């Protein structure tokens, strides 16, 4: 009776605490089975043999049942935990606090995303560049006064730290035939005194499109769409004549001031003009096209260049370009 009742009770137990209580009550030093076995001394020899044998069988059955029930409970709990903590590999990963993107990187991604959405591809080039590509292939030969616009760190040497990403115009056109639609993000270096608006190293994004029938209207439409994507759909755009040796005609592009809208003569962003210059651009000079083997009578194109740090300064109201490379966490944590 003890064995049968104990095993039936054992089958109903479903947690480790109750299982331990059952073991102590049935098989412990003061348990029910132990109490019966201790009474063997009061029996005669023949009864002692019979009851002792039955007691050993009962103990073996109960211990076996205890072990099996313990395994079942353990496996059930593991299955429950596994079900509750199961990882769904189709879910997106949880964000981990491992830092944040630099504001220049954030703006670079916005710029590249805008142009990629318009069909441009991203290419990169060497930061250490030949004078041949940095100047001569861009219609800036030795002795040309336009070289003064890009003061180099190395002086008159055949190889230098590039002063702009424009050399990739020539490198790309040398390697592929039209149509060409690329943007070139990368770092540039110039021998300049630093101040609130100038740094000796900075990022630049160069753009180039070459094909049959490209006109100035295509340039204006592309850059207008870029300004709307980056600064908002209400932005107005202005183009004015400007000079760059590798484009003809050349222009600077401005957007209307989103701070004062031209109504504040003391505005620090537009300085009271109502307009903010954001890039230079123009139609690719025929000499540049001819220099890479393109027929300037057949192909036309436009190019543009802008500085991500300048764009970030406009978007976020940053008043000093030197903050970008000062490694001041108080500045960087704002973005």
CSV table of N, CA and C in Angstrom, one decimal, residues 42-209:
chain,number,residue,atom,x,y,z
A,42,UNK,N,11.3,-6.6,15.5
A,42,UNK,CA,10.3,-7.1,16.4
A,42,UNK,C,9.6,-8.3,15.8
A,43,UNK,N,10.0,-8.7,14.6
A,43,UNK,CA,9.3,-9.9,14.0
A,43,UNK,C,10.2,-11.1,14.2
A,44,UNK,N,9.6,-12.3,14.0
A,44,UNK,CA,10.4,-13.5,14.1
A,44,UNK,C,11.2,-13.7,12.8
A,45,UNK,N,12.1,-14.7,12.7
A,45,UNK,CA,13.0,-14.8,11.7
A,45,UNK,C,12.4,-14.9,10.3
A,46,UNK,N,11.4,-15.8,10.2
A,46,UNK,CA,10.8,-16.0,8.9
A,46,UNK,C,10.0,-14.8,8.4
A,47,UNK,N,9.3,-14.1,9.3
A,47,UNK,CA,8.6,-12.9,8.8
A,47,UNK,C,9.6,-11.8,8.5
A,48,UNK,N,10.7,-11.8,9.2
A,48,UNK,CA,11.7,-10.7,9.0
A,48,UNK,C,12.3,-10.9,7.6
A,49,UNK,N,12.5,-12.1,7.1
A,49,UNK,CA,13.0,-12.4,5.8
A,49,UNK,C,12.0,-11.9,4.7
A,50,UNK,N,10.7,-12.3,4.9
A,50,UNK,CA,9.7,-11.9,3.9
A,50,UNK,C,9.5,-10.4,3.9
A,51,UNK,N,9.3,-9.7,5.1
A,51,UNK,CA,9.1,-8.3,5.1
A,51,UNK,C,10.3,-7.5,4.6
A,52,UNK,N,11.5,-8.0,4.9
A,52,UNK,CA,12.8,-7.4,4.5
A,52,UNK,C,12.9,-7.4,3.0
A,53,UNK,N,12.5,-8.6,2.4
A,53,UNK,CA,12.6,-8.6,0.9
A,53,UNK,C,11.6,-7.7,0.3
A,54,UNK,N,10.4,-7.6,0.8
A,54,UNK,CA,9.4,-6.7,0.3
A,54,UNK,C,9.8,-5.3,0.5
A,55,UNK,N,10.5,-5.0,1.6
A,55,UNK,CA,10.9,-3.6,1.9
A,55,UNK,C,12.0,-3.2,0.9
A,56,UNK,N,12.9,-4.1,0.6
A,56,UNK,CA,14.0,-3.8,-0.4
A,56,UNK,C,13.4,-3.5,-1.8
A,57,UNK,N,12.4,-4.4,-2.2
A,57,UNK,CA,11.8,-4.2,-3.5
A,57,UNK,C,11.1,-2.8,-3.5
A,58,UNK,N,10.4,-2.5,-2.4
A,58,UNK,CA,9.7,-1.2,-2.4
A,58,UNK,C,10.6,0.0,-2.4
A,59,UNK,N,11.8,-0.1,-1.7
A,59,UNK,CA,12.7,0.9,-1.7
A,59,UNK,C,13.3,1.1,-3.1
A,60,UNK,N,13.6,0.0,-3.8
A,60,UNK,CA,14.2,0.1,-5.1
A,60,UNK,C,13.2,0.7,-6.1
A,61,UNK,N,11.9,0.3,-6.0
A,61,UNK,CA,10.9,0.9,-6.9
A,61,UNK,C,10.7,2.4,-6.6
A,62,UNK,N,10.7,2.7,-5.4
A,62,UNK,CA,10.5,4.2,-5.0
A,62,UNK,C,11.7,5.0,-5.5
A,63,UNK,N,12.9,4.5,-5.3
A,63,UNK,CA,14.1,5.3,-5.7
A,63,UNK,C,14.1,5.4,-7.2
A,64,UNK,N,13.8,4.4,-7.9
A,64,UNK,CA,13.8,4.4,-9.4
A,64,UNK,C,12.7,5.4,-9.8
A,65,UNK,N,11.5,5.4,-9.2
A,65,UNK,CA,10.5,6.3,-9.6
A,65,UNK,C,10.9,7.8,-9.3
A,66,UNK,N,11.6,7.9,-8.1
A,66,UNK,CA,12.1,9.3,-7.8
A,66,UNK,C,13.0,9.8,-8.8
A,67,UNK,N,14.0,9.0,-9.3
A,67,UNK,CA,15.0,9.4,-10.2
A,67,UNK,C,14.3,9.8,-11.6
A,68,UNK,N,13.4,8.9,-12.0
A,68,UNK,CA,12.7,9.1,-13.3
A,68,UNK,C,11.9,10.4,-13.2
A,69,UNK,N,11.1,10.6,-12.1
A,69,UNK,CA,10.3,11.8,-12.0
A,69,UNK,C,11.2,13.0,-12.0
A,70,UNK,N,12.3,13.0,-11.4
A,70,UNK,CA,13.2,14.1,-11.3
A,70,UNK,C,13.7,14.5,-12.7
A,71,UNK,N,14.0,13.4,-13.6
A,71,UNK,CA,14.4,13.7,-14.9
A,71,UNK,C,13.3,14.3,-15.7
A,72,UNK,N,12.1,13.8,-15.6
A,72,UNK,CA,11.0,14.4,-16.3
A,72,UNK,C,10.7,15.8,-16.0
A,73,UNK,N,10.8,16.1,-14.7
A,73,UNK,CA,10.6,17.5,-14.2
A,73,UNK,C,11.6,18.4,-14.8
A,74,UNK,N,12.9,18.0,-14.8
A,74,UNK,CA,14.0,18.8,-15.3
A,74,UNK,C,13.9,19.0,-16.8
A,75,UNK,N,13.5,18.0,-17.5
A,75,UNK,CA,13.3,18.2,-19.0
A,75,UNK,C,12.2,19.1,-19.3
A,76,UNK,N,11.1,19.0,-18.5
A,76,UNK,CA,9.9,19.8,-18.8
A,76,UNK,C,10.3,21.3,-18.5
A,77,UNK,N,11.1,21.6,-17.4
A,77,UNK,CA,11.4,22.9,-17.1
A,77,UNK,C,12.4,23.5,-18.2
A,78,UNK,N,13.3,22.7,-18.7
A,78,UNK,CA,14.2,23.1,-19.8
A,78,UNK,C,13.5,23.5,-21.0
A,79,UNK,N,12.5,22.6,-21.4
A,79,UNK,CA,11.7,22.9,-22.6
A,79,UNK,C,10.9,24.2,-22.4
A,80,UNK,N,10.4,24.4,-21.2
A,80,UNK,CA,9.6,25.6,-21.0
A,80,UNK,C,10.5,26.9,-21.1
A,81,UNK,N,11.7,26.8,-20.5
A,81,UNK,CA,12.6,27.9,-20.6
A,81,UNK,C,13.0,28.1,-22.1
A,82,UNK,N,13.3,27.1,-22.8
A,82,UNK,CA,13.7,27.2,-24.2
A,82,UNK,C,12.6,27.8,-25.0
A,83,UNK,N,11.3,27.5,-24.7
A,83,UNK,CA,10.2,28.1,-25.4
A,83,UNK,C,10.1,29.6,-25.1
A,84,UNK,N,10.3,29.9,-23.8
A,84,UNK,CA,10.1,31.3,-23.5
A,84,UNK,C,11.3,32.2,-24.0
A,85,UNK,N,12.5,31.6,-24.0
A,85,UNK,CA,13.6,32.4,-24.4
A,85,UNK,C,14.1,32.1,-25.8
A,86,UNK,N,13.2,31.5,-26.6
A,86,UNK,CA,13.6,31.2,-28.0
A,86,UNK,C,13.9,32.5,-28.8
A,87,UNK,N,15.0,32.4,-29.6
A,87,UNK,CA,15.4,33.6,-30.4
A,87,UNK,C,14.8,33.4,-31.8
A,88,UNK,N,14.0,34.5,-32.2
A,88,UNK,CA,13.4,34.5,-33.5
A,88,UNK,C,14.5,35.2,-34.4
A,89,UNK,N,15.2,34.4,-35.2
A,89,UNK,CA,16.3,34.9,-36.1
A,89,UNK,C,15.8,35.8,-37.2
A,90,UNK,N,14.4,35.8,-37.4
A,90,UNK,CA,13.9,36.7,-38.5
A,90,UNK,C,13.7,38.1,-38.0
A,91,UNK,N,13.7,38.3,-36.6
A,91,UNK,CA,13.5,39.7,-36.1
A,91,UNK,C,14.8,40.5,-36.3
A,92,UNK,N,14.6,41.8,-36.5
A,92,UNK,CA,15.8,42.7,-36.6
A,92,UNK,C,16.6,42.7,-35.2
A,93,UNK,N,17.9,42.9,-35.3
A,93,UNK,CA,18.7,42.9,-34.2
A,93,UNK,C,18.4,44.1,-33.3
A,94,UNK,N,18.6,43.9,-32.0
A,94,UNK,CA,18.4,44.9,-31.0
A,94,UNK,C,19.6,45.9,-31.1
A,95,UNK,N,19.3,47.2,-31.0
A,95,UNK,CA,20.4,48.2,-31.0
A,95,UNK,C,21.3,48.0,-29.8
A,96,UNK,N,22.6,48.1,-30.0
A,96,UNK,CA,23.5,48.0,-28.9
A,96,UNK,C,24.2,49.3,-28.8
A,97,UNK,N,24.4,49.8,-27.5
A,97,UNK,CA,25.0,51.1,-27.3
A,97,UNK,C,26.5,51.0,-27.5
A,98,UNK,N,26.9,51.1,-28.7
A,98,UNK,CA,28.4,51.0,-29.0
A,98,UNK,C,28.9,52.3,-29.6
A,99,UNK,N,28.2,53.3,-29.4
A,99,UNK,CA,28.6,54.6,-29.9
A,99,UNK,C,27.6,55.2,-30.9
A,100,UNK,N,28.1,56.2,-31.7
A,100,UNK,CA,27.2,56.8,-32.7
A,100,UNK,C,28.0,57.3,-33.9
A,101,UNK,N,27.3,57.6,-34.9
A,101,UNK,CA,28.0,58.0,-36.1
A,101,UNK,C,28.4,59.5,-36.0
A,102,UNK,N,29.6,59.8,-36.5
A,102,UNK,CA,30.1,61.2,-36.5
A,102,UNK,C,29.1,62.0,-37.4
A,103,UNK,N,28.9,63.3,-37.0
A,103,UNK,CA,28.0,64.1,-37.8
A,103,UNK,C,28.4,64.2,-39.3
A,104,UNK,N,29.7,64.2,-39.6
A,104,UNK,CA,30.1,64.2,-41.0
A,104,UNK,C,29.7,62.9,-41.7
A,105,UNK,N,29.8,61.8,-41.0
A,105,UNK,CA,29.4,60.5,-41.6
A,105,UNK,C,27.9,60.5,-41.8
A,106,UNK,N,27.1,61.0,-40.9
A,106,UNK,CA,25.7,61.1,-41.0
A,106,UNK,C,25.3,61.9,-42.3
A,107,UNK,N,25.9,63.0,-42.4
A,107,UNK,CA,25.5,63.9,-43.6
A,107,UNK,C,26.0,63.3,-44.9
A,108,UNK,N,27.2,62.6,-44.9
A,108,UNK,CA,27.7,61.9,-46.0
A,108,UNK,C,26.7,60.9,-46.5
A,109,UNK,N,26.1,60.2,-45.6
A,109,UNK,CA,25.2,59.1,-45.9
A,109,UNK,C,23.9,59.7,-46.5
A,110,UNK,N,23.5,60.9,-46.0
A,110,UNK,CA,22.3,61.5,-46.5
A,110,UNK,C,22.6,62.0,-47.9
A,111,UNK,N,23.8,62.6,-48.2
A,111,UNK,CA,24.1,63.1,-49.5
A,111,UNK,C,24.1,61.9,-50.5
A,112,UNK,N,24.9,60.9,-50.2
A,112,UNK,CA,25.0,59.7,-51.1
A,112,UNK,C,23.7,59.1,-51.3
A,113,UNK,N,22.8,58.9,-50.3
A,113,UNK,CA,21.5,58.3,-50.5
A,113,UNK,C,20.7,59.2,-51.5
A,114,UNK,N,20.8,60.5,-51.4
A,114,UNK,CA,20.0,61.3,-52.3
A,114,UNK,C,20.4,61.1,-53.7
A,115,UNK,N,21.7,61.1,-54.0
A,115,UNK,CA,22.2,60.9,-55.4
A,115,UNK,C,22.0,59.5,-55.9
A,116,UNK,N,22.2,58.5,-55.0
A,116,UNK,CA,22.0,57.1,-55.4
A,116,UNK,C,20.5,56.9,-55.9
A,117,UNK,N,19.6,57.6,-55.2
A,117,UNK,CA,18.2,57.5,-55.5
A,117,UNK,C,17.9,58.1,-56.9
A,118,UNK,N,18.8,58.9,-57.4
A,118,UNK,CA,18.7,59.5,-58.7
A,118,UNK,C,19.5,58.8,-59.8
A,119,UNK,N,20.0,57.7,-59.4
A,119,UNK,CA,20.7,56.8,-60.4
A,119,UNK,C,22.2,56.9,-60.5
A,120,UNK,N,22.8,57.6,-59.5
A,120,UNK,CA,24.3,57.8,-59.4
A,120,UNK,C,24.9,56.6,-58.7
A,121,UNK,N,26.1,56.2,-59.1
A,121,UNK,CA,26.9,55.2,-58.4
A,121,UNK,C,27.9,55.8,-57.6
A,122,UNK,N,28.4,55.1,-56.5
A,122,UNK,CA,29.4,55.6,-55.6
A,122,UNK,C,30.8,55.0,-56.0
A,123,UNK,N,31.8,55.8,-56.2
A,123,UNK,CA,33.1,55.3,-56.4
A,123,UNK,C,34.1,56.1,-55.5
A,124,UNK,N,35.2,55.5,-55.2
A,124,UNK,CA,36.2,56.1,-54.4
A,124,UNK,C,37.6,56.1,-55.1
A,125,UNK,N,38.4,57.0,-54.7
A,125,UNK,CA,39.7,57.1,-55.3
A,125,UNK,C,40.8,57.3,-54.3
A,126,UNK,N,42.1,57.4,-54.7
A,126,UNK,CA,43.2,57.5,-53.8
A,126,UNK,C,43.3,58.9,-53.2
A,127,UNK,N,43.7,59.0,-51.9
A,127,UNK,CA,43.9,60.2,-51.3
A,127,UNK,C,45.3,60.8,-51.6
A,128,UNK,N,46.2,59.9,-51.9
A,128,UNK,CA,47.5,60.4,-52.4
A,128,UNK,C,47.4,60.3,-54.0
A,129,UNK,N,47.5,61.5,-54.6
A,129,UNK,CA,47.2,61.6,-56.0
A,129,UNK,C,48.4,62.2,-56.8
A,130,UNK,N,48.4,61.8,-58.1
A,130,UNK,CA,49.4,62.4,-59.0
A,130,UNK,C,49.0,63.8,-59.4
A,131,UNK,N,50.0,64.7,-59.6
A,131,UNK,CA,49.7,66.0,-60.0
A,131,UNK,C,49.0,66.0,-61.4
A,132,UNK,N,49.3,65.0,-62.2
A,132,UNK,CA,48.7,64.8,-63.5
A,132,UNK,C,47.2,64.8,-63.4
A,133,UNK,N,46.6,64.0,-62.4
A,133,UNK,CA,45.2,63.9,-62.2
A,133,UNK,C,44.6,65.0,-61.4
A,134,UNK,N,45.4,65.5,-60.4
A,134,UNK,CA,44.9,66.5,-59.5
A,134,UNK,C,44.7,67.8,-60.2
A,135,UNK,N,45.6,68.1,-61.2
A,135,UNK,CA,45.5,69.4,-61.9
A,135,UNK,C,45.5,69.3,-63.4
A,136,UNK,N,46.4,68.7,-64.0
A,136,UNK,CA,46.6,68.7,-65.4
A,136,UNK,C,45.4,68.2,-66.2
A,137,UNK,N,44.9,67.0,-65.8
A,137,UNK,CA,43.7,66.4,-66.4
A,137,UNK,C,42.4,67.3,-66.2
A,138,UNK,N,42.5,68.2,-65.3
A,138,UNK,CA,41.3,69.1,-65.0
A,138,UNK,C,41.5,70.5,-65.6
A,139,UNK,N,42.3,70.6,-66.6
A,139,UNK,CA,42.5,71.8,-67.3
A,139,UNK,C,43.2,72.9,-66.5
A,140,UNK,N,44.1,72.4,-65.6
A,140,UNK,CA,44.9,73.3,-64.7
A,140,UNK,C,46.4,72.9,-64.9
A,141,UNK,N,47.0,73.3,-66.0
A,141,UNK,CA,48.4,73.0,-66.3
A,141,UNK,C,49.4,73.7,-65.4
A,142,UNK,N,50.6,73.3,-65.5
A,142,UNK,CA,51.7,74.0,-64.7
A,142,UNK,C,51.7,75.5,-65.0
A,143,UNK,N,51.8,76.3,-64.0
A,143,UNK,CA,51.8,77.8,-64.1
A,143,UNK,C,50.5,78.4,-64.3
A,144,UNK,N,49.4,77.6,-64.3
A,144,UNK,CA,48.1,78.2,-64.4
A,144,UNK,C,47.7,78.9,-63.1
A,145,UNK,N,47.2,80.2,-63.2
A,145,UNK,CA,46.9,80.9,-61.9
A,145,UNK,C,45.8,80.2,-61.1
A,146,UNK,N,45.0,79.4,-61.7
A,146,UNK,CA,44.0,78.7,-60.9
A,146,UNK,C,44.5,77.8,-59.9
A,147,UNK,N,45.8,77.4,-60.0
A,147,UNK,CA,46.4,76.5,-59.0
A,147,UNK,C,46.4,77.1,-57.6
A,148,UNK,N,46.5,78.5,-57.6
A,148,UNK,CA,46.5,79.2,-56.3
A,148,UNK,C,45.2,78.9,-55.5
A,149,UNK,N,44.1,78.4,-56.2
A,149,UNK,CA,42.9,78.1,-55.5
A,149,UNK,C,43.0,76.9,-54.6
A,150,UNK,N,44.0,76.0,-55.0
A,150,UNK,CA,44.2,74.8,-54.2
A,150,UNK,C,45.6,74.6,-53.7
A,151,UNK,N,45.9,75.3,-52.6
A,151,UNK,CA,47.2,75.2,-52.1
A,151,UNK,C,47.5,73.8,-51.6
A,152,UNK,N,48.6,73.2,-52.1
A,152,UNK,CA,48.9,71.8,-51.7
A,152,UNK,C,49.8,71.7,-50.5
A,153,UNK,N,49.8,70.6,-49.9
A,153,UNK,CA,50.7,70.4,-48.7
A,153,UNK,C,52.2,70.1,-49.2
A,154,UNK,N,52.3,69.6,-50.4
A,154,UNK,CA,53.7,69.1,-50.8
A,154,UNK,C,54.4,70.1,-51.7
A,155,UNK,N,53.7,71.1,-52.2
A,155,UNK,CA,54.4,72.0,-53.1
A,155,UNK,C,54.4,71.4,-54.5
A,156,UNK,N,55.4,71.8,-55.3
A,156,UNK,CA,55.5,71.4,-56.7
A,156,UNK,C,56.2,70.0,-56.8
A,157,UNK,N,55.4,68.9,-56.6
A,157,UNK,CA,55.9,67.6,-56.7
A,157,UNK,C,54.9,66.8,-57.6
A,158,UNK,N,55.4,65.7,-58.2
A,158,UNK,CA,54.5,64.9,-59.1
A,158,UNK,C,53.4,64.2,-58.3
A,159,UNK,N,53.6,63.9,-57.0
A,159,UNK,CA,52.6,63.3,-56.2
A,159,UNK,C,52.3,64.1,-55.0
A,160,UNK,N,51.0,64.1,-54.6
A,160,UNK,CA,50.6,65.0,-53.5
A,160,UNK,C,49.4,64.4,-52.8
A,161,UNK,N,49.1,64.9,-51.6
A,161,UNK,CA,47.8,64.7,-51.0
A,161,UNK,C,46.7,65.5,-51.8
A,162,UNK,N,45.7,64.8,-52.3
A,162,UNK,CA,44.8,65.4,-53.2
A,162,UNK,C,44.1,66.6,-52.5
A,163,UNK,N,43.9,67.7,-53.3
A,163,UNK,CA,43.3,68.9,-52.8
A,163,UNK,C,41.8,68.9,-53.0
A,164,UNK,N,41.2,68.0,-53.8
A,164,UNK,CA,39.8,67.9,-54.0
A,164,UNK,C,39.6,66.4,-54.6
A,165,UNK,N,38.3,66.0,-54.6
A,165,UNK,CA,38.0,64.7,-55.2
A,165,UNK,C,37.8,64.8,-56.7
A,166,UNK,N,38.0,65.9,-57.3
A,166,UNK,CA,37.7,66.1,-58.7
A,166,UNK,C,38.7,65.2,-59.6
A,167,UNK,N,39.9,64.8,-59.2
A,167,UNK,CA,40.7,63.9,-60.0
A,167,UNK,C,40.0,62.7,-60.4
A,168,UNK,N,39.0,62.2,-59.7
A,168,UNK,CA,38.3,61.0,-60.0
A,168,UNK,C,37.4,61.2,-61.3
A,169,UNK,N,37.1,62.5,-61.6
A,169,UNK,CA,36.5,62.7,-62.9
A,169,UNK,C,37.2,62.1,-64.0
A,170,UNK,N,38.5,62.4,-64.1
A,170,UNK,CA,39.4,61.9,-65.2
A,170,UNK,C,39.6,60.4,-65.0
A,171,UNK,N,39.8,59.9,-63.8
A,171,UNK,CA,40.1,58.5,-63.6
A,171,UNK,C,38.9,57.7,-64.1
A,172,UNK,N,37.7,58.1,-63.7
A,172,UNK,CA,36.5,57.4,-64.1
A,172,UNK,C,36.3,57.4,-65.6
A,173,UNK,N,36.4,58.6,-66.2
A,173,UNK,CA,36.2,58.7,-67.6
A,173,UNK,C,37.2,57.9,-68.4
A,174,UNK,N,38.4,57.8,-67.9
A,174,UNK,CA,39.5,57.0,-68.6
A,174,UNK,C,39.1,55.5,-68.6
A,175,UNK,N,38.4,55.1,-67.6
A,175,UNK,CA,38.1,53.6,-67.4
A,175,UNK,C,36.8,53.1,-68.0
A,176,UNK,N,35.8,54.0,-68.2
A,176,UNK,CA,34.5,53.6,-68.8
A,176,UNK,C,34.1,54.5,-69.9
A,177,UNK,N,33.2,54.1,-70.7
A,177,UNK,CA,32.6,54.9,-71.7
A,177,UNK,C,31.2,55.4,-71.3
A,178,UNK,N,30.8,56.5,-71.8
A,178,UNK,CA,29.5,57.0,-71.4
A,178,UNK,C,28.4,56.0,-71.7
A,179,UNK,N,27.3,56.0,-70.9
A,179,UNK,CA,26.9,57.1,-69.9
A,179,UNK,C,27.7,56.9,-68.6
A,180,UNK,N,28.0,58.0,-68.0
A,180,UNK,CA,28.6,58.0,-66.7
A,180,UNK,C,27.8,58.8,-65.7
A,181,UNK,N,27.5,58.2,-64.5
A,181,UNK,CA,26.8,58.9,-63.4
A,181,UNK,C,27.4,58.4,-62.1
A,182,UNK,N,28.3,59.2,-61.6
A,182,UNK,CA,29.0,58.8,-60.3
A,182,UNK,C,29.1,59.9,-59.3
A,183,UNK,N,29.2,59.6,-58.1
A,183,UNK,CA,29.6,60.5,-57.0
A,183,UNK,C,30.8,60.0,-56.3
A,184,UNK,N,31.7,60.9,-55.8
A,184,UNK,CA,32.9,60.4,-55.2
A,184,UNK,C,33.1,61.1,-53.9
A,185,UNK,N,32.7,60.4,-52.8
A,185,UNK,CA,33.0,61.0,-51.5
A,185,UNK,C,34.4,60.6,-51.0
A,186,UNK,N,35.0,61.5,-50.3
A,186,UNK,CA,36.4,61.3,-49.8
A,186,UNK,C,37.0,62.5,-49.2
A,187,UNK,N,38.2,62.2,-48.6
A,187,UNK,CA,38.9,63.3,-47.8
A,187,UNK,C,39.9,64.0,-48.7
A,188,UNK,N,40.0,65.3,-48.4
A,188,UNK,CA,40.9,66.2,-49.2
A,188,UNK,C,41.8,66.9,-48.2
A,189,UNK,N,42.9,67.5,-48.7
A,189,UNK,CA,43.9,68.1,-47.9
A,189,UNK,C,44.4,69.4,-48.6
A,190,UNK,N,44.5,70.5,-47.8
A,190,UNK,CA,45.0,71.7,-48.4
A,190,UNK,C,45.8,72.5,-47.3
A,191,UNK,N,46.8,73.2,-47.9
A,191,UNK,CA,47.7,74.0,-47.0
A,191,UNK,C,47.0,75.3,-46.7
A,192,UNK,N,46.2,75.3,-45.6
A,192,UNK,CA,45.4,76.5,-45.3
A,192,UNK,C,45.4,76.8,-43.8
A,193,UNK,N,45.3,78.1,-43.5
A,193,UNK,CA,45.2,78.5,-42.1
A,193,UNK,C,43.7,78.1,-41.7
A,194,UNK,N,43.6,77.5,-40.5
A,194,UNK,CA,42.3,77.1,-40.0
A,194,UNK,C,41.6,78.3,-39.3
A,195,UNK,N,40.3,78.3,-39.5
A,195,UNK,CA,39.5,79.3,-38.8
A,195,UNK,C,38.1,78.7,-38.7
A,196,UNK,N,37.1,79.5,-38.3
A,196,UNK,CA,35.8,78.9,-38.1
A,196,UNK,C,35.1,78.3,-39.3
A,197,UNK,N,35.6,78.7,-40.5
A,197,UNK,CA,35.0,78.2,-41.8
A,197,UNK,C,36.0,77.4,-42.7
A,198,UNK,N,37.3,77.3,-42.2
A,198,UNK,CA,38.3,76.6,-43.0
A,198,UNK,C,39.0,75.6,-42.2
A,199,UNK,N,39.3,74.4,-42.8
A,199,UNK,CA,40.1,73.4,-42.2
A,199,UNK,C,41.1,72.9,-43.2
A,200,UNK,N,42.2,72.4,-42.7
A,200,UNK,CA,43.3,71.9,-43.6
A,200,UNK,C,43.0,70.5,-44.2
A,201,UNK,N,42.0,69.8,-43.5
A,201,UNK,CA,41.6,68.5,-44.0
A,201,UNK,C,40.0,68.5,-43.9
A,202,UNK,N,39.4,67.9,-44.9
A,202,UNK,CA,37.9,68.0,-44.9
A,202,UNK,C,37.4,66.9,-45.9
A,203,UNK,N,36.1,66.7,-45.9
A,203,UNK,CA,35.5,65.8,-46.8
A,203,UNK,C,34.9,66.6,-48.0
A,204,UNK,N,34.8,65.9,-49.1
A,204,UNK,CA,34.2,66.5,-50.3
A,204,UNK,C,33.4,65.4,-51.0
A,205,UNK,N,32.4,65.8,-51.7
A,205,UNK,CA,31.6,64.9,-52.5
A,205,UNK,C,31.6,65.4,-53.9
A,206,UNK,N,32.3,64.7,-54.8
A,206,UNK,CA,32.3,65.1,-56.3
A,206,UNK,C,31.2,64.4,-57.0
A,207,UNK,N,30.6,65.0,-58.0
A,207,UNK,CA,29.6,64.4,-58.8
A,207,UNK,C,29.9,64.6,-60.3
A,208,UNK,N,29.6,63.6,-61.1
A,208,UNK,CA,29.9,63.7,-62.5
A,208,UNK,C,28.8,62.9,-63.3
A,209,UNK,N,28.3,63.5,-64.4
A,209,UNK,CA,27.4,62.9,-65.3
A,209,UNK,C,27.8,63.2,-66.7
